Coordinates of C-alpha atoms in Angstrom, one line a residue:
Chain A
X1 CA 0.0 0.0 0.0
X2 CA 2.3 2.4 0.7
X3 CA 3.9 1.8 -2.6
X4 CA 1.3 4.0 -3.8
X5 CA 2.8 7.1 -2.4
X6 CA 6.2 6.5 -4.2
X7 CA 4.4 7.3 -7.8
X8 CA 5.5 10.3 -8.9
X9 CA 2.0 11.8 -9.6
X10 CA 0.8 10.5 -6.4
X11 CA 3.4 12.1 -4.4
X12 CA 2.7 15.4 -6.3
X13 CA -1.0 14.9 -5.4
X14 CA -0.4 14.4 -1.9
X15 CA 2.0 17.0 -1.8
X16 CA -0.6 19.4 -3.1
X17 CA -3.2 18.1 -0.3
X18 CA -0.6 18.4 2.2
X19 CA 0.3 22.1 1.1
X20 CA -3.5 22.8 1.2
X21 CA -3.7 21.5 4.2
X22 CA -1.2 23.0 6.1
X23 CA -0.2 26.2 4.0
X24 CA 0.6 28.6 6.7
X25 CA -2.2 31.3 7.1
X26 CA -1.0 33.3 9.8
X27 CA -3.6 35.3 11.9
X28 CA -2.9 38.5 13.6
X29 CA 0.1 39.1 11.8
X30 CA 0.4 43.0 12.4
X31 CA -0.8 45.4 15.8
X32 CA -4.8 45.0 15.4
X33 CA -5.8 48.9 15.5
X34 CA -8.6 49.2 17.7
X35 CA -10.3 52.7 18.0
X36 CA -11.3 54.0 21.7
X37 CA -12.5 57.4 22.8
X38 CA -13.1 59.4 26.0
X39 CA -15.8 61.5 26.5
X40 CA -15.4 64.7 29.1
X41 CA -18.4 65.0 31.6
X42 CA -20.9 67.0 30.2
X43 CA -20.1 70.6 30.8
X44 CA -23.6 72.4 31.3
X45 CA -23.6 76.8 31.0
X46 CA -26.0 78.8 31.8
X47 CA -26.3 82.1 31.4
X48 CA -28.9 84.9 31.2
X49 CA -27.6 88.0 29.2
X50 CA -26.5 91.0 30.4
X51 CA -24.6 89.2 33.8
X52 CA -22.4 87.6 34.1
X53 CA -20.9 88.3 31.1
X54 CA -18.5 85.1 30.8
X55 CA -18.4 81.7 32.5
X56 CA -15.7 79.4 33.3
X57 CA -16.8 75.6 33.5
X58 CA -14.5 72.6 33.8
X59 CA -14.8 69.0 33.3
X60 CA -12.9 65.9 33.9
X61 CA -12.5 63.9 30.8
X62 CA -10.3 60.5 31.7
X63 CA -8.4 59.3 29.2
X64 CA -7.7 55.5 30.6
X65 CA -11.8 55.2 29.6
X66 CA -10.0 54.8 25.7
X67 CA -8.3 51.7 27.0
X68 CA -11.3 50.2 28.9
X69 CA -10.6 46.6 29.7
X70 CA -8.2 46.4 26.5
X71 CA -4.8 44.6 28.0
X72 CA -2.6 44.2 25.4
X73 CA -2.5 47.7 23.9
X74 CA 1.0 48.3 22.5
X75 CA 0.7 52.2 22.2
X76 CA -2.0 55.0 21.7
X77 CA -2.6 57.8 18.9
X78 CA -4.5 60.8 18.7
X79 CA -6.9 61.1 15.7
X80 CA -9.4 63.1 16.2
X81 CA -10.9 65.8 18.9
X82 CA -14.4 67.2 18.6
X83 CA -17.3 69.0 20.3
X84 CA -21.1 68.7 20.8
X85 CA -23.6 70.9 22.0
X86 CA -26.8 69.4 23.5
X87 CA -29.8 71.1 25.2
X88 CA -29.8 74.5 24.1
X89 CA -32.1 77.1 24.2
X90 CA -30.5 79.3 23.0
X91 CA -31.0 81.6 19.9
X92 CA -29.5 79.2 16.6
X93 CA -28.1 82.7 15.4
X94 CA -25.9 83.4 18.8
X95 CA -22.3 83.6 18.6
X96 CA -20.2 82.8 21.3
X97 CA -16.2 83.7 22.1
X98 CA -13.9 82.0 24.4
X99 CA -11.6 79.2 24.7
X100 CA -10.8 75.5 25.4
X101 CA -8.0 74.7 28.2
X102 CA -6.5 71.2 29.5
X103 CA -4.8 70.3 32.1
X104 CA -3.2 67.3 33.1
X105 CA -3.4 65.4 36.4
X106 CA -0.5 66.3 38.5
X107 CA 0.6 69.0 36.4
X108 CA -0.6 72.9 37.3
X109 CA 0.0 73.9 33.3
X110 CA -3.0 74.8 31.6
X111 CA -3.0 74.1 27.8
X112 CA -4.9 75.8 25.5
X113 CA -6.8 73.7 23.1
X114 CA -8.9 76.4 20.9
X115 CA -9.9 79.8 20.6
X116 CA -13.3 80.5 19.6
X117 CA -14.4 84.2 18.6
X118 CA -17.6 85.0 16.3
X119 CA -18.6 81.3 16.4
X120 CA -21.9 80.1 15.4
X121 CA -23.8 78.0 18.2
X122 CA -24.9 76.2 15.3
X123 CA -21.7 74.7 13.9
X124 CA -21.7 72.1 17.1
X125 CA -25.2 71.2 17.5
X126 CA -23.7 68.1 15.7
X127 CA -20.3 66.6 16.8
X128 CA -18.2 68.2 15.0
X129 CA -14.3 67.7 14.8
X130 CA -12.3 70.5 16.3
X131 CA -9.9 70.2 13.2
X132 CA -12.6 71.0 10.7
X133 CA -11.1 73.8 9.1
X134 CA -14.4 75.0 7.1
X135 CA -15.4 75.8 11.2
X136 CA -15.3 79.7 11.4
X137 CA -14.3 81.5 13.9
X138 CA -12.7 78.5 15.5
X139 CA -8.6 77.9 16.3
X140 CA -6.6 75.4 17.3
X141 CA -4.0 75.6 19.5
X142 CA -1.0 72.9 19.0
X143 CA 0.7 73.4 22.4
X144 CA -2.7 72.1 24.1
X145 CA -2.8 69.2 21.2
X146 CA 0.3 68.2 21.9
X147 CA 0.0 67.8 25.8
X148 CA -2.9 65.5 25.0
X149 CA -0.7 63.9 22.7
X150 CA 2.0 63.2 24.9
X151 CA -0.8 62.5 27.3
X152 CA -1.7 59.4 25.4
X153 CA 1.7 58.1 25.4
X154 CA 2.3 58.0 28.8
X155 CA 2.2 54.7 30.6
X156 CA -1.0 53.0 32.1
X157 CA -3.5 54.3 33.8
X158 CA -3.2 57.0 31.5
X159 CA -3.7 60.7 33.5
X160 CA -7.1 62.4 34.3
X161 CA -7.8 65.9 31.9
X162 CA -9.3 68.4 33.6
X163 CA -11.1 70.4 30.2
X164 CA -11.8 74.3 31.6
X165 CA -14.3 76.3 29.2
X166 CA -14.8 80.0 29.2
X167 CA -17.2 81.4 27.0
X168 CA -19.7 84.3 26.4
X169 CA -22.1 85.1 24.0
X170 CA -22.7 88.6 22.1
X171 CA -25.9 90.0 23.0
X172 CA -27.6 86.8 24.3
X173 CA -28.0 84.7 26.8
X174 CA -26.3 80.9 26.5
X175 CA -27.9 77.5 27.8
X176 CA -26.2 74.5 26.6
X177 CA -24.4 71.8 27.5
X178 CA -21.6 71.1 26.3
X179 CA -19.4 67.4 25.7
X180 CA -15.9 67.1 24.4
X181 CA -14.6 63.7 23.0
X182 CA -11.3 62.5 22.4
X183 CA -10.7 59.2 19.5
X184 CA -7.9 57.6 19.7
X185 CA -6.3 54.7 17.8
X186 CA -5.5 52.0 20.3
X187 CA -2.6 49.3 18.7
X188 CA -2.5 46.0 20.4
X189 CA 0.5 43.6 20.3
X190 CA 0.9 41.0 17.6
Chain B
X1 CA -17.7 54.6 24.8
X2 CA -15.5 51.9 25.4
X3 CA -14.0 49.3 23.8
X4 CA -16.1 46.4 24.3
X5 CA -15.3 43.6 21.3
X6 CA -12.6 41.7 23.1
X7 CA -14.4 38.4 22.9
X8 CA -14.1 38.4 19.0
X9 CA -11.3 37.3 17.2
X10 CA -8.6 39.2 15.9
X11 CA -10.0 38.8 12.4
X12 CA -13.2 40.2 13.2
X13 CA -12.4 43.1 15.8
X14 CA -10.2 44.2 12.3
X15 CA -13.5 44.6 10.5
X16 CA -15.1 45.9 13.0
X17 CA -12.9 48.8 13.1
X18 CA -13.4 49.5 9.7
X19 CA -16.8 51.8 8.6
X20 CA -19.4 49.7 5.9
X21 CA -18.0 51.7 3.0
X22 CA -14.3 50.6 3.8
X23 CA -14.8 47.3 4.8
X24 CA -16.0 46.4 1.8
X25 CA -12.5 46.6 0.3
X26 CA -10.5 45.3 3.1
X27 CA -12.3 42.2 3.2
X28 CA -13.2 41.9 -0.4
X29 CA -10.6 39.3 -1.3
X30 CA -11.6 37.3 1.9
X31 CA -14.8 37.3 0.2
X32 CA -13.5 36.2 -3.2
X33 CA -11.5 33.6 -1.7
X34 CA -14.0 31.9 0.4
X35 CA -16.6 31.9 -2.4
X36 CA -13.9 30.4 -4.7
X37 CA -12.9 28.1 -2.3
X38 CA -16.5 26.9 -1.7
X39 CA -17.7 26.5 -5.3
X40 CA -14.1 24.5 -5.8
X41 CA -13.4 20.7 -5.6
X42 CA -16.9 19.0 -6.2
X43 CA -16.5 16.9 -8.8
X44 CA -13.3 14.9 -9.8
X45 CA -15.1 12.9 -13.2
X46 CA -18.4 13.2 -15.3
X47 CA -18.1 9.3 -15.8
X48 CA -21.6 8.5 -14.0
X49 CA -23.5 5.1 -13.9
X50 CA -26.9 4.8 -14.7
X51 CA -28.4 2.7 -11.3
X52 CA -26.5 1.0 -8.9
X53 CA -25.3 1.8 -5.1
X54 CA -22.4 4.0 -5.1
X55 CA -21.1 5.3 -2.1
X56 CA -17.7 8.1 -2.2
X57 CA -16.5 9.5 0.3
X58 CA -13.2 12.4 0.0
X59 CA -11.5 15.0 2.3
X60 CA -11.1 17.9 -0.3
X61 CA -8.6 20.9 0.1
X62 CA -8.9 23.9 -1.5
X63 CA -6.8 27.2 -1.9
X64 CA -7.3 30.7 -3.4
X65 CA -3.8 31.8 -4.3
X66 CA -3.6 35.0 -3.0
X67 CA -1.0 37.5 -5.6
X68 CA -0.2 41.2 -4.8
X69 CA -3.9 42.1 -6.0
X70 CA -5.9 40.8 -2.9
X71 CA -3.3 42.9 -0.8
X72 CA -4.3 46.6 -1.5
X73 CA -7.5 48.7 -1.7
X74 CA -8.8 52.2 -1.9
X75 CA -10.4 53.3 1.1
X76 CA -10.8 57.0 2.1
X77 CA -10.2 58.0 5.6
X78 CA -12.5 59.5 8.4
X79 CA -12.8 63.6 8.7
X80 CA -11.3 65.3 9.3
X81 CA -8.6 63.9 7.5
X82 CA -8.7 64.9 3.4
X83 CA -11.3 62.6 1.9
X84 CA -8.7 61.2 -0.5
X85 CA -8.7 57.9 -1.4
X86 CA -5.6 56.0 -0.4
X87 CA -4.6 52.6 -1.2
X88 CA -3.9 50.8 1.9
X89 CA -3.7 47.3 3.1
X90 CA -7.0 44.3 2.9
X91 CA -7.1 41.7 5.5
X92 CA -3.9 40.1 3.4
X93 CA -1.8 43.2 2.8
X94 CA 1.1 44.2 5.1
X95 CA 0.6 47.4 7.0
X96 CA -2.2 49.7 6.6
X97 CA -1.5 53.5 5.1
X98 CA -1.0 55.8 7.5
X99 CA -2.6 59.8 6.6
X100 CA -0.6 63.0 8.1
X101 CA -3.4 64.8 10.1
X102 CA -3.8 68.6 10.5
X103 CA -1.3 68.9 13.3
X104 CA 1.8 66.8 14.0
X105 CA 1.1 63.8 16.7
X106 CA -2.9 63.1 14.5
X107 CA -3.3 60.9 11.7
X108 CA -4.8 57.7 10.8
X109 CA -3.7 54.6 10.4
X110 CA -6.1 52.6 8.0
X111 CA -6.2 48.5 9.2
X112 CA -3.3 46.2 9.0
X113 CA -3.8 43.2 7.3
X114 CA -4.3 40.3 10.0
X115 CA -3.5 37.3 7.5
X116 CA -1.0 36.0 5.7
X117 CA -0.5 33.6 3.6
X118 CA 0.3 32.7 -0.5
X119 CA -3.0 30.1 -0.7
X120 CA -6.1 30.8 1.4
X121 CA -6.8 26.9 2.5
X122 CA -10.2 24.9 3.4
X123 CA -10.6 21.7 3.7
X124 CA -14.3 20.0 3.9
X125 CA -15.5 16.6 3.5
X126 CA -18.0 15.4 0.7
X127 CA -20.1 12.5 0.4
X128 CA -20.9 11.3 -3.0
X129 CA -24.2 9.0 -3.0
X130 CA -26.2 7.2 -6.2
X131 CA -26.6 6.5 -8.6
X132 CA -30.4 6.4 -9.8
X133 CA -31.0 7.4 -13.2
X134 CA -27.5 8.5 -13.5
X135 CA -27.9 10.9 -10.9
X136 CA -25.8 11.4 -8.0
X137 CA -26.4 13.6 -4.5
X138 CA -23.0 15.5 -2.9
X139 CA -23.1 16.5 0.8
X140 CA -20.6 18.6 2.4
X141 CA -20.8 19.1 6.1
X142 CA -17.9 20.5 8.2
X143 CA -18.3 22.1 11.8
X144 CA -15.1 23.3 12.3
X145 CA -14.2 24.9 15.6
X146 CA -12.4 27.8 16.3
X147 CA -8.5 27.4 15.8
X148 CA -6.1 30.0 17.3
X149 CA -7.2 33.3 16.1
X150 CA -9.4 32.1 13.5
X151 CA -12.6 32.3 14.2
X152 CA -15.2 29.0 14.0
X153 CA -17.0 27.8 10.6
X154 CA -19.4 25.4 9.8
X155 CA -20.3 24.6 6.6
X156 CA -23.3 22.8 5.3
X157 CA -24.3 22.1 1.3
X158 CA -25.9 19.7 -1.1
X159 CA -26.1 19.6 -5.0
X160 CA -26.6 17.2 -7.9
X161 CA -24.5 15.7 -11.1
X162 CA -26.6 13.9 -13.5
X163 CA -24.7 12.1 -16.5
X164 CA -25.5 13.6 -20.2
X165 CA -23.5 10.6 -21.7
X166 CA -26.5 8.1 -21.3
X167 CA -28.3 10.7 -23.5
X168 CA -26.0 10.5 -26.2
X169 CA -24.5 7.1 -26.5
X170 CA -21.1 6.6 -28.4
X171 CA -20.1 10.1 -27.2
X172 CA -16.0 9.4 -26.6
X173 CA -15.9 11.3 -23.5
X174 CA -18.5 11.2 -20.4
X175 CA -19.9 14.3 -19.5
X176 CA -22.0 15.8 -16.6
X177 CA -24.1 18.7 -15.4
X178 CA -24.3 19.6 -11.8
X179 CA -25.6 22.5 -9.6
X180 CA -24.3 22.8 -6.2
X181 CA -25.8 25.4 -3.6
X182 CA -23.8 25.9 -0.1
X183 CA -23.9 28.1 3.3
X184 CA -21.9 28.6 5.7
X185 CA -20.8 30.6 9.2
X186 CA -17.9 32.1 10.0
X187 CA -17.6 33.2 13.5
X188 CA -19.7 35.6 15.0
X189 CA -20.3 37.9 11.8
X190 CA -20.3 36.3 8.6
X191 CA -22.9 34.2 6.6
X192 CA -21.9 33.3 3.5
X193 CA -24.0 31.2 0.5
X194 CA -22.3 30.0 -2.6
X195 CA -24.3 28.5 -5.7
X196 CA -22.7 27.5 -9.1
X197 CA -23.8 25.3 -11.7
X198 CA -22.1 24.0 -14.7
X199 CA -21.1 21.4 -17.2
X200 CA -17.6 18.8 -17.1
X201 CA -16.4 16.3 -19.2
X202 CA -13.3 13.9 -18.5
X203 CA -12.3 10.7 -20.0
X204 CA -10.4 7.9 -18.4
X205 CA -7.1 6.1 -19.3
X206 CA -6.5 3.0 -16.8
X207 CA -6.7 4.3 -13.6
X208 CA -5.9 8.1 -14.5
X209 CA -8.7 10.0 -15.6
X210 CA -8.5 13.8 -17.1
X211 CA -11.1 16.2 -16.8
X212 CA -12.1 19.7 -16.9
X213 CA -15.5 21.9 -17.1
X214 CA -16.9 25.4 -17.0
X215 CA -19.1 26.4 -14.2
X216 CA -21.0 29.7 -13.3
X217 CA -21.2 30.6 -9.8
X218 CA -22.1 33.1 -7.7
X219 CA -21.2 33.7 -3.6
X220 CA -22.4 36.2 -1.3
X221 CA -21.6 37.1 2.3
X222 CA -23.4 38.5 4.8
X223 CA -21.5 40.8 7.2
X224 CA -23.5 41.9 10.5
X225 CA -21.7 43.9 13.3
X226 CA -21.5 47.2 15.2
X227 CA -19.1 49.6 14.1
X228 CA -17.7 51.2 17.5
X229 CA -14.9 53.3 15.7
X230 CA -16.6 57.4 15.3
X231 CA -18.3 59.7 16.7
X232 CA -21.5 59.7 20.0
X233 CA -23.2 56.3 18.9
X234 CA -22.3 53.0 17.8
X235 CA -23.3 51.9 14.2
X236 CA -25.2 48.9 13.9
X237 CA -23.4 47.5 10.3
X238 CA -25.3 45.3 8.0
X239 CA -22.9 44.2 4.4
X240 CA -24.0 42.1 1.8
X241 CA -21.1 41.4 -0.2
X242 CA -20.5 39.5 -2.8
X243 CA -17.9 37.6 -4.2
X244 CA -15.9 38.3 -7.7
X245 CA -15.9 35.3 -9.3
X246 CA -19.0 34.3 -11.7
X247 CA -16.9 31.9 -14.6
X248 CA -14.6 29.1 -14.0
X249 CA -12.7 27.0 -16.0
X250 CA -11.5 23.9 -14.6
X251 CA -8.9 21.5 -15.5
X252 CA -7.0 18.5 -13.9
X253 CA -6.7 14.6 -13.1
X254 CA -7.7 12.0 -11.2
X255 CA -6.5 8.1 -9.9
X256 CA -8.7 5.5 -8.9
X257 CA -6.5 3.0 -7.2
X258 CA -9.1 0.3 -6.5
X259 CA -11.7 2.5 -5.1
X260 CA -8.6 4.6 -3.5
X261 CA -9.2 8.1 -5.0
X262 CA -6.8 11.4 -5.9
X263 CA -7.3 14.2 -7.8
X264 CA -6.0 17.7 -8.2
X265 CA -7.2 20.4 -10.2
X266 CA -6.7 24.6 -11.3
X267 CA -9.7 26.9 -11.2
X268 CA -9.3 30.1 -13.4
X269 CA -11.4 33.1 -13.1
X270 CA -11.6 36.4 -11.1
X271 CA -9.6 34.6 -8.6
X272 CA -7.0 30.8 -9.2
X273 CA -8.1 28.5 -7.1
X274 CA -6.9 24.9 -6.9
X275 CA -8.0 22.1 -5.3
X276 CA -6.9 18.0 -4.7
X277 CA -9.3 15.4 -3.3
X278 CA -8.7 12.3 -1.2
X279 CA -10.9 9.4 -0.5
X280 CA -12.4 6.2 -1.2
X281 CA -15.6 4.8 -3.4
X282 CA -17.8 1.4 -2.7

């Protein structure tokens, strides 16, 4: 019988079937990129025209929520930053100045993340990305981008951001709340 | 929102990274192989008898060869990034693109591919029963379990091959027409169908017998998941995709040993397949 296996187009045969059979498919070859995101706590203002005429609101936003129960993630990157506003009453036509700080756990630097001046309510009653440049009236700092970048890369549990808003509307009041998000690309290890 | 996927496999926490217009690309040659790879290896010879108990059995392997054009795609990257297409890495390529962002320390990596390998292999095992009226029944049943990183499959199909020859007596070759319909899982996310129909004709010398056919086929895949990768909600993603390869010509050879059976044959089409049987017939 095993005769059989010594003709040549046997053995090719086989030798197919065995190649078929155990061909080497390799799974998980490269760092699986998994995104994540962290969401600040909503950040509500309020305020009734003429007084006060600018708020200051802050928020913790932690950035270890990206990782969630991931374990094997090899490192983190920054793609995207955006903003939503939610519950407003106010006027679709108010604009609103101020800006967008950060500050890191354990660190007493504040960061600025944008300037706003002239912008319309309306461009963030969707979630919009901070880097949309067709946003007028809207500018981004990269000092503040890169402390959140540099944030990301520092080892596990990644650090608490503490997100401080200032803002104040021309010739309006302002009721919104507001909710900054952070997306990151998480790689895990082959 | 957090990451919450880590019960899937590798393979499928890659698509599920990926949004429903993307995904399409990455996984399209995944798509093309398994279709090919399903519609492959069902028939071996068109030489059928016209009644009488017939009883085959064979463990068939099959392979798409996988060439430099199931390893890049176009795929265009989220916003803010410029909606540029970019040709990046499918579930087979290397590493995915990577796109410079607005500021430096943001871009985008698009998916690595997660699998490599030259052939895409499956292996299934087919009954052959008949024969009345020169007509045979195939079954293919395989519940494979998950295996490393690869997630679990289980495949189930049935067709037909009934002999032409006894139509057409004298005819130096025997020829056959079969159809062939097939489904099957793959993990969590994937159902797939495949369907071809077709003609072959072989002729036998001793114990070697030559054949080769023609067969139309069509496979689809049904992708169902939630896209957790943008933006306040997660996207509930539903895909039908289909696979590339309609027309296949087939060629290659057989052995009967004494009831002792091997065979090996090329599919060209969209995509090469080939294939090699073993097994036994009463």
């Amino acid at each position: 019988m095993m005769k059989i296996f010594q003709h040549p187009i046997v053995a090719v045969s086989m030798m197919i079937m065995c190649v078929l059979t155990v061909a080497g498919c390799e799974v998980g070859i490269n760092p699986l990129i998994i995104d994540g995101a962290a969401a600040s706590d909503p950040v509500r203002v309020d305020i009734d025209a003429p007084f006060p005429p600018a708020i200051l609101a802050s928020s913790n936003v932690d950035l270890d929520d990206i990782l969630s129960d991931l374990g094997n993630a090899d490192s983190i990157r920054l793609y995207n930053l955006t903003l939503l506003a939610t519950n407003t009453t106010t006027a679709p036509a108010t604009r609103v100045n101020g800006s967008i700080r950060i500050r890191m756990a354990g660190s007493a630097r504040q960061d600025t993340l944008a300037n706003f001046s002239g912008l319309l309510l309306t461009e963030f009653l969707t979630e919009r990305s901070i880097f949309d440049k067709t946003i007028s009236g809207f500018t981004v700092h990269p000092q503040g981008i890169a402390t959140l970048v540099l944030a990301l890369r520092s080892p596990r549990p990644l650090p608490m951001a503490t997100v401080y808003i200032d803002a104040f509307a021309d010739h309006s009041s302002l009721h919104l709340t507001l909710h900054l998000k952070v997306y990151a690309q998480i790689f895990t290890m082959p | 929102m957090p990451y919450t996927s880590g019960a899937q496999t590798p393979f499928e926490d890659a698509i599920k990274q990926l949004s429903s217009d993307n995904v399409k690309g990455y996984i399209q040659p995944f798509v093309n192989g398994f279709g090919g790879n399903l519609n492959s290896g069902l028939s071996h010879t068109a030489a059928i008898g016209s009644n009488g108990v017939f009883v085959e059995f064979r463990a068939v392997g099959m392979g798409m060869l996988i060439g430099d054009a199931e390893k890049l795609y176009k795929a265009l990257p989220p916003a803010p990034f410029p909606q540029n297409e970019i040709e990046t890495a499918t579930v087979f390529g290397d590493l995915g693109t990577v796109v410079a962002g607005p500021l430096p320390g943001i871009d985008y990596h698009f998916q690595n591919g997660q699998v490599r390998a030259n052939i895409l292999p499956f292996v299934v095992p087919q009954l052959t029963i008949g024969n009345v009226l020169g007509t045979q029944a195939v079954i293919r049943y395989a519940p494979i379990p998950q295996l490393n990183d690869f997630p679990r499959i289980t495949l189930l199909g049935g067709g037909l091959r009934h002999s032409v020859t006894q139509y057409f007596p004298g005819l130096p070759v025997d020829i056959v027409a079969s159809a062939f319909y097939q489904q099957f899982t793959v993990g969590d996310i994937f159902d797939a169908r495949g369907f071809s129909y077709g003609g072959m004709m072989s002729t036998s010398f001793s114990v070697l017998t030559i054949y080769t056919g023609v067969q139309l086929e069509r496979s689809t895949m049904t992708l169902d998941y939630t896209f957790q990768g943008d933006y306040t909600t997660a996207t509930k993603v539903h895909l039908d995709l289909e696979g590339e390869n309609r027309v296949r010509a087939t060629a290659g050879f057989g052995l009967n040993l004494g009831g002792f059976l091997l065979n090996a044959d090329i599919g060209l089409g969209k995509v090469r397949t080939v294939s090699s049987g073993i097994g036994f017939s009463i």
